[in-house]
Coordinates of C-alpha atoms in Angstrom, one line a residue:
M1 CA 147.0 -134.5 -79.2
T2 CA 148.3 -138.0 -78.5
G3 CA 149.4 -139.7 -75.3
S4 CA 152.8 -140.8 -74.0
T5 CA 153.7 -143.6 -71.6
P6 CA 154.9 -142.5 -68.1
R7 CA 158.3 -143.8 -67.1
N8 CA 156.9 -145.9 -64.2
A9 CA 153.7 -147.2 -65.9
T10 CA 153.0 -150.9 -66.1
T11 CA 150.1 -152.2 -68.2
E12 CA 149.3 -155.3 -66.1
A13 CA 149.9 -154.5 -62.4
D14 CA 151.1 -157.2 -60.0
A15 CA 150.6 -156.5 -56.3
T16 CA 152.8 -159.5 -55.3
S17 CA 155.9 -158.4 -57.2
G18 CA 157.4 -156.6 -54.2
Y19 CA 157.0 -154.1 -51.4
W20 CA 155.1 -150.9 -52.4
S21 CA 155.8 -147.5 -51.0
N22 CA 155.6 -143.9 -52.0
S23 CA 158.8 -142.4 -53.4
A24 CA 160.1 -140.0 -56.0
S25 CA 160.5 -142.9 -58.4
N26 CA 157.1 -144.5 -57.7
T27 CA 154.3 -141.9 -57.8
L28 CA 151.5 -144.2 -59.1
P29 CA 148.8 -145.5 -56.7
P30 CA 149.3 -149.1 -55.3
P31 CA 149.2 -151.7 -58.0
D32 CA 145.9 -153.2 -56.8
M33 CA 144.2 -149.8 -56.1
T34 CA 140.8 -149.3 -57.9
G35 CA 138.4 -146.4 -57.8
P36 CA 137.6 -143.2 -59.6
Y37 CA 141.3 -142.0 -59.8
M38 CA 142.1 -145.1 -61.9
R39 CA 139.2 -144.4 -64.3
F40 CA 140.7 -141.5 -66.2
R41 CA 140.5 -141.3 -70.0
P42 CA 143.9 -141.6 -71.8
L43 CA 144.7 -139.6 -74.9
P44 CA 144.6 -141.4 -78.3
T45 CA 147.6 -143.4 -79.5
A46 CA 149.1 -141.7 -82.6
G47 CA 147.5 -143.0 -85.8
V48 CA 144.8 -145.1 -84.0
E49 CA 142.1 -143.7 -86.2
K50 CA 143.6 -145.5 -89.2
R51 CA 144.2 -148.9 -87.6
R52 CA 141.8 -151.8 -87.6
A53 CA 141.1 -154.6 -85.1
H54 CA 140.1 -158.2 -85.8
I55 CA 138.6 -160.0 -82.8
I56 CA 138.2 -163.8 -82.8
G57 CA 135.3 -164.8 -80.6
S58 CA 132.3 -162.8 -79.6
G59 CA 132.0 -164.0 -75.9
I60 CA 132.4 -161.5 -73.1
A61 CA 136.2 -161.3 -73.7
G62 CA 135.9 -160.5 -77.4
M63 CA 133.2 -157.8 -76.8
A64 CA 135.2 -156.3 -73.9
A65 CA 138.2 -156.0 -76.3
A66 CA 135.9 -154.0 -78.7
F67 CA 134.7 -151.9 -75.8
Y68 CA 138.1 -150.9 -74.5
L69 CA 139.4 -150.3 -78.0
I70 CA 136.7 -147.7 -78.4
R71 CA 136.6 -146.1 -75.0
D72 CA 140.2 -146.0 -74.0
G73 CA 141.9 -146.7 -77.3
H74 CA 139.9 -144.2 -79.3
M75 CA 139.7 -146.5 -82.2
P76 CA 136.7 -145.9 -84.5
A77 CA 134.1 -148.6 -83.9
A78 CA 133.6 -149.1 -87.6
N79 CA 137.3 -150.3 -87.8
I80 CA 136.5 -153.3 -85.5
T81 CA 135.3 -156.6 -86.7
V82 CA 134.3 -159.5 -84.4
Y83 CA 134.3 -163.1 -85.8
E84 CA 132.1 -165.7 -84.2
S85 CA 131.8 -169.5 -85.1
L86 CA 128.3 -169.7 -83.7
P87 CA 125.1 -168.3 -85.3
K88 CA 124.9 -165.4 -82.8
E89 CA 127.2 -163.5 -80.4
G90 CA 127.7 -164.4 -76.7
G91 CA 130.0 -167.4 -76.8
S92 CA 129.4 -169.4 -73.6
L93 CA 126.9 -166.8 -72.2
D94 CA 123.8 -168.3 -73.7
G95 CA 120.1 -168.3 -73.0
A96 CA 117.6 -169.7 -75.5
G97 CA 114.3 -171.5 -76.0
N98 CA 110.7 -170.9 -75.1
A99 CA 108.0 -172.2 -72.8
E100 CA 106.5 -174.5 -75.4
E101 CA 109.8 -176.4 -76.3
G102 CA 111.6 -175.7 -73.0
Y103 CA 114.3 -173.1 -72.2
L104 CA 118.0 -173.8 -72.3
I105 CA 120.9 -172.3 -70.4
R106 CA 124.3 -174.1 -70.1
G107 CA 125.2 -172.2 -67.0
G108 CA 124.6 -169.2 -64.8
R109 CA 126.6 -166.5 -63.2
E110 CA 127.4 -166.0 -59.5
M111 CA 128.8 -162.5 -59.2
N112 CA 130.9 -160.5 -56.8
W113 CA 130.9 -156.8 -56.0
N114 CA 134.7 -156.5 -56.6
Y115 CA 134.7 -157.6 -60.2
D116 CA 136.4 -154.2 -60.9
N117 CA 137.1 -154.6 -64.6
F118 CA 133.7 -156.1 -65.3
W119 CA 131.8 -153.3 -63.5
D120 CA 134.2 -150.7 -65.1
M121 CA 132.8 -151.7 -68.4
F122 CA 129.2 -152.3 -67.5
Q123 CA 128.9 -148.9 -65.8
E124 CA 128.9 -147.5 -69.3
V125 CA 126.7 -150.0 -71.1
P126 CA 123.1 -148.8 -71.3
A127 CA 120.6 -150.6 -69.1
L128 CA 118.4 -153.4 -70.5
E129 CA 115.2 -152.0 -69.0
L130 CA 115.7 -148.8 -67.1
P131 CA 115.3 -145.5 -69.0
E132 CA 118.1 -143.8 -71.0
G133 CA 120.9 -142.6 -68.9
F134 CA 121.0 -145.7 -66.6
S135 CA 123.6 -148.4 -67.0
V136 CA 123.7 -152.2 -66.6
L137 CA 125.6 -151.6 -63.4
D138 CA 122.9 -149.2 -62.1
E139 CA 120.2 -151.7 -62.9
Y140 CA 122.2 -154.5 -61.3
R141 CA 123.0 -152.6 -58.1
L142 CA 119.5 -151.3 -57.6
L143 CA 118.1 -154.8 -58.0
N144 CA 120.4 -156.4 -55.5
D145 CA 120.3 -153.6 -53.0
A146 CA 116.5 -154.0 -52.9
D147 CA 116.5 -157.8 -53.0
P148 CA 119.6 -159.2 -51.1
N149 CA 120.6 -162.7 -51.8
Y150 CA 120.9 -165.6 -49.3
S151 CA 120.0 -169.3 -49.1
R152 CA 117.8 -171.1 -46.6
A153 CA 118.5 -174.6 -47.9
R154 CA 122.1 -174.6 -49.1
L155 CA 122.7 -178.3 -48.3
M156 CA 120.2 -181.1 -48.4
H157 CA 120.3 -184.9 -47.8
Q158 CA 118.1 -187.8 -46.9
C159 CA 115.5 -187.2 -49.7
G160 CA 114.4 -183.7 -49.1
T161 CA 115.7 -182.8 -45.6
I162 CA 117.7 -179.6 -45.2
R163 CA 121.1 -180.4 -43.7
D164 CA 122.7 -178.1 -41.2
F165 CA 124.9 -175.7 -43.1
S166 CA 125.6 -173.2 -40.4
D167 CA 129.3 -173.8 -40.3
F168 CA 132.2 -175.3 -42.4
G169 CA 132.7 -178.4 -40.3
L170 CA 136.5 -177.9 -40.3
S171 CA 138.7 -179.5 -37.7
K172 CA 141.9 -177.8 -36.5
K173 CA 143.8 -180.0 -38.9
H174 CA 141.7 -178.9 -41.9
Q175 CA 142.0 -175.2 -40.8
W176 CA 145.8 -175.5 -40.8
E177 CA 145.7 -177.1 -44.2
L178 CA 143.9 -174.1 -45.6
L179 CA 146.1 -171.6 -43.8
K180 CA 149.3 -173.2 -45.1
L181 CA 147.9 -173.2 -48.6
L182 CA 147.3 -169.4 -48.3
L183 CA 150.9 -169.0 -47.3
K184 CA 152.4 -171.1 -50.0
R185 CA 154.1 -169.5 -53.0
K186 CA 152.4 -170.0 -56.3
E187 CA 155.7 -171.3 -57.8
D188 CA 155.6 -174.3 -55.5
L189 CA 152.2 -175.6 -56.7
N190 CA 152.9 -176.5 -60.3
D191 CA 150.9 -179.5 -61.5
L192 CA 149.6 -180.4 -58.0
T193 CA 146.0 -181.5 -57.5
I194 CA 143.7 -180.7 -54.7
E195 CA 143.5 -184.3 -53.5
Q196 CA 147.3 -184.6 -53.5
Y197 CA 147.4 -181.8 -50.9
F198 CA 144.4 -182.1 -48.6
S199 CA 143.6 -184.9 -46.2
E200 CA 140.8 -187.3 -47.3
S201 CA 138.6 -186.1 -44.4
F202 CA 138.8 -182.5 -45.6
L203 CA 137.1 -183.6 -48.9
E204 CA 134.1 -184.7 -46.8
T205 CA 133.5 -181.4 -44.9
N206 CA 130.8 -178.9 -45.4
F207 CA 133.4 -176.4 -46.5
W208 CA 134.4 -178.6 -49.5
F209 CA 130.7 -179.2 -50.4
F210 CA 130.2 -175.4 -50.4
W211 CA 133.4 -174.8 -52.4
R212 CA 133.3 -177.5 -55.0
S213 CA 129.6 -177.1 -55.8
M214 CA 129.7 -173.3 -56.0
F215 CA 132.9 -173.0 -58.1
A216 CA 132.7 -176.5 -59.9
F217 CA 136.0 -177.8 -58.5
Q218 CA 136.8 -181.5 -58.7
N219 CA 139.1 -183.3 -56.3
W220 CA 141.6 -183.8 -59.2
H221 CA 141.7 -180.1 -60.3
S222 CA 144.5 -177.6 -59.8
L223 CA 145.6 -176.8 -56.3
L224 CA 147.1 -173.6 -57.6
E225 CA 143.8 -172.5 -59.0
M226 CA 142.1 -173.2 -55.6
K227 CA 144.7 -171.1 -53.9
L228 CA 144.1 -168.2 -56.3
Y229 CA 140.4 -168.5 -55.6
M230 CA 140.9 -168.3 -51.9
H231 CA 142.8 -165.0 -52.3
R232 CA 140.3 -163.6 -54.9
F233 CA 137.2 -164.4 -52.7
L234 CA 138.7 -164.0 -49.2
D235 CA 136.3 -161.1 -48.6
A236 CA 133.4 -163.4 -49.3
I237 CA 134.4 -166.5 -47.3
D238 CA 132.1 -165.9 -44.4
G239 CA 129.1 -165.8 -46.8
L240 CA 130.1 -169.0 -48.5
N241 CA 127.7 -171.2 -46.6
D242 CA 124.5 -169.1 -47.1
M243 CA 125.4 -167.4 -50.4
S244 CA 125.0 -164.0 -48.8
A245 CA 128.2 -162.7 -50.4
L246 CA 126.8 -163.1 -53.9
V247 CA 124.8 -160.9 -56.3
F248 CA 122.8 -162.2 -59.2
P249 CA 121.3 -160.7 -62.4
K250 CA 117.6 -160.4 -63.0
Y251 CA 117.6 -162.6 -66.1
N252 CA 119.7 -165.2 -67.8
Q253 CA 123.3 -164.4 -68.7
Y254 CA 122.6 -163.7 -72.4
E255 CA 119.8 -161.2 -71.8
S256 CA 121.5 -159.6 -68.7
F257 CA 124.9 -159.1 -70.2
V258 CA 125.4 -160.1 -73.9
L259 CA 122.3 -158.4 -75.3
P260 CA 122.9 -154.9 -73.9
L261 CA 126.6 -154.9 -74.6
A262 CA 126.3 -156.3 -78.1
T263 CA 123.5 -153.8 -78.8
M264 CA 125.7 -150.9 -77.8
L265 CA 128.7 -152.1 -79.8
K266 CA 126.6 -152.6 -82.9
A267 CA 125.0 -149.2 -82.5
K268 CA 128.5 -147.6 -82.4
G269 CA 129.4 -149.4 -85.6
V270 CA 131.3 -152.6 -84.6
Q271 CA 130.9 -155.3 -87.3
F272 CA 129.9 -158.8 -86.2
V273 CA 130.5 -161.7 -88.6
T274 CA 128.8 -164.9 -87.4
Q275 CA 129.3 -168.6 -88.4
E276 CA 132.9 -168.0 -89.3
R277 CA 135.6 -170.0 -87.5
I278 CA 139.2 -168.7 -87.7
R279 CA 141.3 -171.8 -87.5
D280 CA 144.9 -170.3 -87.8
L281 CA 146.9 -167.2 -88.0
E282 CA 149.5 -166.3 -90.6
F283 CA 152.6 -164.5 -89.4
S284 CA 155.7 -162.7 -90.7
E285 CA 158.7 -163.5 -88.5
V286 CA 161.8 -161.3 -87.9
G287 CA 164.1 -163.0 -85.4
E288 CA 161.9 -163.5 -82.3
E289 CA 159.3 -161.0 -83.4
L290 CA 156.0 -162.2 -84.8
T291 CA 153.5 -160.0 -86.6
V292 CA 150.1 -161.4 -87.7
T293 CA 149.5 -160.8 -91.4
G294 CA 146.4 -162.9 -92.0
L295 CA 143.5 -164.8 -90.5
L296 CA 142.9 -168.3 -92.1
Y297 CA 139.4 -169.8 -92.2
G298 CA 137.5 -172.3 -94.3
D299 CA 139.6 -174.3 -96.8
G300 CA 142.5 -172.0 -97.2
E301 CA 140.5 -168.8 -97.3
R302 CA 142.3 -165.7 -95.9
I303 CA 141.5 -162.3 -94.4
E304 CA 144.3 -159.8 -94.8
V305 CA 145.7 -158.2 -91.7
A306 CA 147.7 -154.9 -92.3
D307 CA 150.9 -154.2 -90.5
D308 CA 149.3 -151.8 -88.0
D309 CA 146.2 -153.9 -87.4
L310 CA 145.5 -155.6 -84.1
V311 CA 144.3 -159.1 -83.5
F312 CA 142.6 -160.4 -80.4
A313 CA 142.1 -164.2 -80.3
L314 CA 140.2 -166.5 -78.0
T315 CA 142.3 -169.5 -76.9
G316 CA 140.0 -172.5 -76.4
S317 CA 136.4 -172.6 -75.3
M318 CA 134.7 -174.0 -72.2
T319 CA 131.6 -174.8 -74.1
E320 CA 133.1 -176.1 -77.3
G321 CA 131.7 -179.4 -78.4
S322 CA 128.5 -179.1 -76.4
G323 CA 125.9 -181.8 -77.1
Y324 CA 122.2 -181.4 -76.4
G325 CA 119.4 -183.6 -75.3
D326 CA 115.8 -183.4 -74.1
M327 CA 113.3 -185.4 -72.1
D328 CA 113.9 -188.6 -74.1
T329 CA 117.3 -188.0 -75.7
V330 CA 120.7 -188.3 -74.1
A331 CA 123.1 -185.4 -74.6
R332 CA 126.4 -186.6 -76.2
S333 CA 129.7 -184.8 -76.4
A334 CA 130.5 -183.6 -79.9
R335 CA 134.3 -184.1 -79.3
G336 CA 136.6 -187.0 -78.5
V337 CA 137.9 -187.8 -75.0
H338 CA 141.5 -186.9 -75.7
E339 CA 141.5 -184.8 -78.9
P340 CA 138.9 -182.2 -80.0
G341 CA 139.6 -183.0 -83.7
P342 CA 139.3 -180.6 -86.6
G343 CA 136.8 -177.8 -86.8
S344 CA 136.7 -177.1 -83.1
D345 CA 137.3 -173.8 -81.3
W346 CA 140.5 -175.3 -79.9
E347 CA 142.1 -175.6 -83.3
L348 CA 143.4 -172.1 -83.4
W349 CA 145.2 -172.4 -80.1
Q350 CA 146.6 -175.8 -81.0
N351 CA 148.0 -174.4 -84.3
L352 CA 149.6 -171.5 -82.5
A353 CA 151.2 -173.9 -79.9
R354 CA 152.7 -176.0 -82.6
R355 CA 154.4 -172.9 -83.9
S356 CA 156.1 -171.8 -80.7
P357 CA 156.2 -172.7 -76.9
R358 CA 155.4 -169.0 -76.2
F359 CA 151.8 -170.0 -77.0
G360 CA 151.5 -172.5 -74.2
Q361 CA 150.3 -176.2 -74.1
P362 CA 146.6 -176.6 -74.9
D363 CA 146.9 -180.4 -74.6
K364 CA 147.2 -179.9 -70.8
F365 CA 143.6 -178.7 -70.8
V366 CA 141.9 -180.7 -73.6
G367 CA 143.7 -184.0 -73.1
D368 CA 141.1 -185.7 -70.9
T369 CA 137.5 -184.7 -71.1
D370 CA 136.5 -187.4 -68.5
R371 CA 138.0 -185.0 -66.0
S372 CA 136.7 -181.7 -67.4
A373 CA 133.1 -182.5 -68.4
W374 CA 129.8 -182.2 -66.7
I375 CA 126.1 -182.1 -67.7
S376 CA 123.6 -179.4 -66.9
A377 CA 119.8 -179.5 -67.3
T378 CA 117.3 -176.7 -67.7
L379 CA 113.8 -177.4 -66.3
T380 CA 110.8 -175.5 -67.6
C381 CA 108.3 -176.1 -64.9
S382 CA 104.5 -175.6 -64.9
P383 CA 102.7 -175.8 -61.5
S384 CA 103.2 -179.2 -59.9
V385 CA 104.4 -180.7 -56.6
L386 CA 107.9 -179.9 -57.9
T387 CA 107.2 -176.2 -58.0
E388 CA 105.5 -176.4 -54.6
K389 CA 108.7 -178.1 -53.2
F390 CA 110.8 -175.3 -54.8
A391 CA 108.6 -172.7 -53.1
E392 CA 109.1 -174.5 -49.7
L393 CA 112.9 -174.3 -50.1
S394 CA 112.9 -170.7 -51.4
V395 CA 113.6 -167.4 -49.6
N396 CA 110.7 -165.7 -51.3
D397 CA 107.6 -166.7 -53.3
P398 CA 109.2 -168.0 -56.6
Y399 CA 106.6 -166.1 -58.6
S400 CA 107.3 -162.7 -56.9
G401 CA 110.3 -161.7 -59.0
R402 CA 112.6 -161.7 -55.9
T403 CA 115.4 -164.0 -54.9
V404 CA 114.3 -167.6 -55.0
T405 CA 116.7 -170.3 -53.8
G406 CA 119.5 -167.8 -53.4
G407 CA 121.9 -170.0 -55.3
I408 CA 122.4 -173.7 -55.7
I409 CA 121.0 -176.3 -53.3
T410 CA 123.5 -179.2 -53.2
F411 CA 122.6 -182.8 -52.2
T412 CA 125.4 -184.0 -50.1
D413 CA 124.4 -187.7 -50.3
S414 CA 124.0 -187.6 -54.1
A415 CA 126.4 -189.9 -55.9
W416 CA 126.4 -187.4 -58.7
V417 CA 127.0 -184.4 -56.3
M418 CA 123.9 -182.9 -57.9
S419 CA 122.8 -179.3 -57.3
V420 CA 119.7 -177.3 -58.4
T421 CA 119.0 -173.6 -58.4
L422 CA 116.2 -171.1 -59.2
N423 CA 117.3 -167.6 -59.8
R424 CA 114.9 -164.7 -59.9
Q425 CA 111.9 -165.4 -62.0
P426 CA 111.1 -164.9 -64.7
H427 CA 114.6 -166.0 -65.9
F428 CA 113.7 -165.1 -69.5
R429 CA 111.9 -161.9 -70.4
D430 CA 109.3 -163.8 -72.4
Q431 CA 108.6 -166.4 -69.7
P432 CA 104.9 -166.9 -68.9
E433 CA 103.8 -165.9 -65.4
D434 CA 102.9 -169.4 -64.3
V435 CA 106.3 -171.0 -65.5
L436 CA 109.4 -171.4 -63.4
V437 CA 112.9 -172.1 -64.9
A438 CA 115.3 -174.2 -62.8
W439 CA 118.8 -175.2 -63.5
V440 CA 120.5 -178.5 -62.5
Y441 CA 124.0 -179.7 -62.7
A442 CA 126.2 -182.4 -61.3
L443 CA 130.0 -182.8 -60.8
R444 CA 130.1 -186.6 -61.1
I445 CA 128.6 -187.9 -64.3
D446 CA 130.4 -191.3 -64.5
V447 CA 128.8 -193.1 -61.6
P448 CA 125.2 -194.6 -61.2
G449 CA 122.6 -192.3 -59.6
D450 CA 120.9 -193.1 -56.3
F451 CA 117.5 -193.6 -57.9
V452 CA 118.4 -193.9 -61.6
S453 CA 120.7 -196.9 -61.9
K454 CA 123.0 -195.5 -64.6
P455 CA 125.6 -192.8 -64.9
M456 CA 124.4 -189.2 -65.6
R457 CA 126.2 -189.2 -68.9
E458 CA 123.9 -192.0 -70.1
C459 CA 120.7 -190.2 -68.8
T460 CA 117.9 -188.5 -70.7
G461 CA 116.3 -185.4 -69.3
R462 CA 113.5 -187.6 -67.9
D463 CA 116.1 -189.7 -66.0
I464 CA 117.7 -186.5 -64.6
L465 CA 114.3 -185.2 -63.5
Q466 CA 113.6 -188.5 -61.7
E467 CA 116.9 -188.4 -59.9
L468 CA 116.3 -184.8 -58.8
S469 CA 112.8 -185.6 -57.7
Y470 CA 114.1 -188.5 -55.6
H471 CA 116.6 -186.3 -53.8
L472 CA 113.8 -183.8 -53.1
G473 CA 111.7 -186.5 -51.5
L474 CA 109.2 -186.6 -54.4
K475 CA 109.8 -190.0 -55.9
D476 CA 106.1 -191.0 -55.5
E477 CA 105.0 -187.9 -57.5
L478 CA 106.9 -188.6 -60.7
Q479 CA 103.9 -188.9 -62.9
D480 CA 102.6 -185.4 -62.0
I481 CA 106.1 -183.9 -62.2
E482 CA 107.0 -185.4 -65.6
A483 CA 103.7 -184.2 -67.1
S484 CA 104.4 -180.6 -65.9
T485 CA 108.1 -180.3 -66.7
K486 CA 110.2 -180.0 -69.8
V487 CA 113.9 -180.8 -69.6
R488 CA 116.7 -179.8 -72.0
T489 CA 120.2 -181.0 -71.3
A490 CA 123.7 -180.0 -72.3
F491 CA 126.8 -182.1 -72.2
M492 CA 129.9 -179.9 -72.0
P493 CA 133.2 -181.8 -72.4
Y494 CA 135.5 -178.8 -71.6
I495 CA 133.4 -176.9 -69.1
T496 CA 136.1 -177.1 -66.3
A497 CA 139.1 -177.6 -68.6
E498 CA 140.5 -174.3 -67.2
F499 CA 140.8 -176.0 -63.8
M500 CA 143.0 -178.8 -65.0
P501 CA 146.4 -179.1 -63.2
R502 CA 148.9 -176.8 -64.8
A503 CA 152.4 -175.4 -64.5
A504 CA 154.0 -172.1 -65.4
G505 CA 154.1 -171.7 -69.2
D506 CA 151.1 -174.0 -69.9
R507 CA 149.0 -170.9 -70.5
P508 CA 150.3 -168.1 -72.7
R509 CA 150.5 -164.5 -71.5
V510 CA 147.9 -162.1 -72.9
V511 CA 150.5 -160.7 -75.2
P512 CA 153.0 -163.5 -75.8
D513 CA 156.7 -162.5 -75.9
G514 CA 157.6 -161.0 -79.3
C515 CA 154.1 -160.6 -80.6
R516 CA 153.7 -157.1 -82.1
N517 CA 150.0 -157.1 -82.9
L518 CA 148.5 -160.2 -81.2
A519 CA 146.7 -160.5 -77.8
L520 CA 145.1 -163.7 -76.5
V521 CA 142.0 -163.4 -74.4
G522 CA 139.6 -165.6 -72.4
Q523 CA 139.9 -168.3 -69.7
F524 CA 143.1 -170.0 -71.0
V525 CA 145.7 -167.2 -70.8
E526 CA 147.9 -166.2 -67.9
T527 CA 147.4 -163.2 -65.8
N528 CA 149.4 -162.3 -62.7
N529 CA 147.0 -163.2 -59.9
D530 CA 143.5 -163.5 -61.1
V531 CA 141.4 -166.7 -61.3
V532 CA 139.6 -168.3 -64.2
F533 CA 136.0 -169.3 -64.8
T534 CA 134.7 -165.8 -64.2
M535 CA 133.5 -163.0 -66.5
E536 CA 135.8 -160.7 -64.7
S537 CA 138.9 -162.7 -65.8
S538 CA 137.7 -162.5 -69.4
V539 CA 137.3 -158.8 -69.3
R540 CA 140.6 -158.4 -67.6
T541 CA 142.5 -160.2 -70.4
A542 CA 140.8 -158.1 -73.0
R543 CA 141.6 -154.9 -71.2
I544 CA 145.3 -155.9 -70.7
G545 CA 145.5 -156.8 -74.4
V546 CA 144.1 -153.5 -75.6
Y547 CA 146.3 -151.4 -73.3
Q548 CA 149.5 -153.3 -74.1
L549 CA 149.1 -153.4 -77.9
L550 CA 148.1 -149.7 -78.2
G551 CA 150.7 -148.6 -75.6
I552 CA 148.0 -146.9 -73.6
P553 CA 149.5 -145.2 -70.5
K554 CA 147.0 -146.7 -68.1
R555 CA 147.3 -149.9 -66.2
V556 CA 144.9 -152.7 -65.3
A557 CA 144.9 -153.0 -61.5
D558 CA 145.6 -156.3 -59.8
I559 CA 142.7 -158.1 -58.1
S560 CA 141.0 -156.2 -55.3
P561 CA 143.2 -155.6 -52.3
T562 CA 140.6 -157.0 -50.0
Q563 CA 142.8 -160.1 -49.4
Y564 CA 145.2 -157.9 -47.4
D565 CA 142.4 -156.1 -45.4
I566 CA 142.7 -157.1 -41.8
R567 CA 138.9 -157.0 -41.4
H568 CA 138.5 -159.8 -44.0
L569 CA 141.4 -161.8 -42.5
L570 CA 139.8 -161.6 -39.1
K571 CA 136.2 -162.6 -40.2
G572 CA 137.7 -165.2 -42.5
A573 CA 139.5 -166.8 -39.6
R574 CA 136.3 -166.8 -37.5
A575 CA 134.4 -168.4 -40.4
L576 CA 137.0 -171.1 -40.9
N577 CA 136.9 -171.8 -37.2
N578 CA 133.2 -172.7 -37.7
G579 CA 131.9 -169.4 -36.4
K580 CA 133.7 -169.7 -33.1
P581 CA 136.5 -167.3 -31.8
F582 CA 139.8 -168.4 -33.4
P583 CA 143.0 -168.9 -31.4
G584 CA 144.3 -165.6 -30.2
E585 CA 141.0 -163.7 -31.0
R586 CA 140.2 -163.0 -27.3
I587 CA 143.7 -161.6 -26.9
L588 CA 143.0 -159.1 -29.7
H589 CA 139.8 -158.2 -28.0
R590 CA 141.7 -157.6 -24.8
L591 CA 144.1 -155.3 -26.6
L592 CA 141.6 -153.4 -28.8
D593 CA 138.4 -153.2 -26.7
N594 CA 137.6 -149.5 -26.0
T595 CA 139.9 -148.3 -28.8
Y596 CA 139.2 -146.8 -32.2
F597 CA 139.9 -150.2 -33.8
A598 CA 137.6 -152.3 -31.7
H599 CA 135.0 -152.5 -34.5
I600 CA 137.2 -154.6 -36.8
L601 CA 136.9 -157.7 -34.5
P602 CA 134.0 -160.1 -34.9
P603 CA 131.8 -159.8 -31.7
L604 CA 132.5 -162.4 -29.1
P605 CA 129.6 -164.7 -28.2
E606 CA 127.8 -163.3 -25.1
E607 CA 128.7 -166.3 -22.9
E608 CA 132.4 -166.0 -23.7
H609 CA 133.0 -162.4 -22.5
A610 CA 134.2 -163.7 -19.2
H611 CA 136.7 -166.1 -20.7
S612 CA 140.2 -165.7 -19.4
W613 CA 142.5 -164.1 -21.9
K614 CA 145.5 -165.4 -20.1
S615 CA 144.2 -169.0 -20.6
E616 CA 143.6 -168.2 -24.2
L617 CA 147.2 -166.9 -24.6
D618 CA 148.6 -170.0 -23.0
Q619 CA 146.6 -172.2 -25.3
W620 CA 147.5 -170.2 -28.4
L621 CA 151.2 -170.3 -27.6
Q622 CA 151.0 -174.1 -27.1
N623 CA 149.2 -174.5 -30.4
V624 CA 151.9 -172.4 -32.2
K625 CA 154.7 -174.4 -30.7
Q626 CA 153.0 -177.7 -31.7
K627 CA 152.3 -176.7 -35.3
W628 CA 155.6 -175.2 -36.0
R629 CA 157.6 -177.5 -33.7
I630 CA 159.2 -174.8 -31.8

């Protein structure tokens, strides 16, 4: 028995496309609805057992494509081959090294509970450490329920002093700037940058320090992407300052996610081919219709793609061209400032874009690495005054296995905008009990440091350790710290390339117009409303591609509808107003107190219960008239 597509089904749902209501012609759930009803198993597509899939890139997007081909597409796992240019699978999700030479992670993962596609997949991936029958989701949820995350030192300044981070520090003008951005249409924000829209004073607020350091936004990045982030994470905005809205894995990103997923796929029969870079695709073309007929690699070598085969290709890579350093070596970019050059993971997308505008404009993202690069450093720390300082700033004893710093600590007076974090320890499963692994990164790598008088991009690991120690108030303890710490660094020229200003059409759709058997996945493809730079967005693109190419009668829901939930709107308004009742809030209390809906309002401060609601109404009306010039 095989499936058929319902007359009103859409593979990629879009909750912003129009008003939704129940009717005889619209019997599906709302386009952003998630939950068990959306997790049904579709019937196999006719002939799928004879088809093959070629997946280019073994990062989370490529492996998610394999997962959904098997689970929802009913394709035999042995018919799926994944090609990876690196020596092992995982792509940007890395974790390597040892205590003797030093550990290395290029980044970490701040996670959210409503990554609906990501958790849909990992609820079926066997757990890394729990007994058979438990999933990665089970393991993750049990860990974070028992050990909730928060920070007690989110911002620091003045060489080791915790700075007040209790509110966002937003003036009424700044609040209106954010509100108007939420109201703007996406179509009106093409190619605009954050600094072109916001006032200069906004870019000095606590809010912007929280936002830019947590999400890695630069002032010159895409205003459109910032807007999408505001909608995607609206439910978490009141936990932005103390990181209480986040959940973290137990170990590094490779061992927490890549290892269990890759192990499952291999056990099912998926083939992984490593150290093989696919540089171009061969097509047959009939009118506007394109069909992939071959994968090109090496010097003219070719892999045949049959007419009914499917191809999933990664467009670009955030960690392509990474260069590495250590205590006494400077990490250098392996790519040019304006052009990646031959033999890079951008070559495939560039070749596709030369063929047709339907494949987007990769040059918008790779054309200026001075604006997309930053450097991270992994610290392998034996006991010293540095580890004692980390313990002082942590939520729990760093050696307890529980939450440590609760996310990044950002130094607001750092010329580099430097941040440091310790996730749960051990961060690697083979990590010795007396060793801590910390991760450091900075947004500005082109200006001299405050202690080290040279730009971060010219610094060794020792230099970066000295700069960190200075901001922690430990400059007089450098000899002890350097003797007890190993530093490995990574220069990533494209790490925030996905945030570069863009316009409609610069990124291709998951399945470009006219492509019969090709889907593009990863961080550089267009989806309706989701953000980039998350594992959720990678999984989303893979899932859309599988469903669309196989004609699966199941749709990928739009991002979580929490952005429309009145509760999140109300608590978000309170948070943006620096934790104080927002204009009109007391009127809502007057209307809803002693009703069923009273609980949706943030509690008023005790001293304000007697505040005159009539005075509040007059003030609110005056503000509205002034802002909208009524």
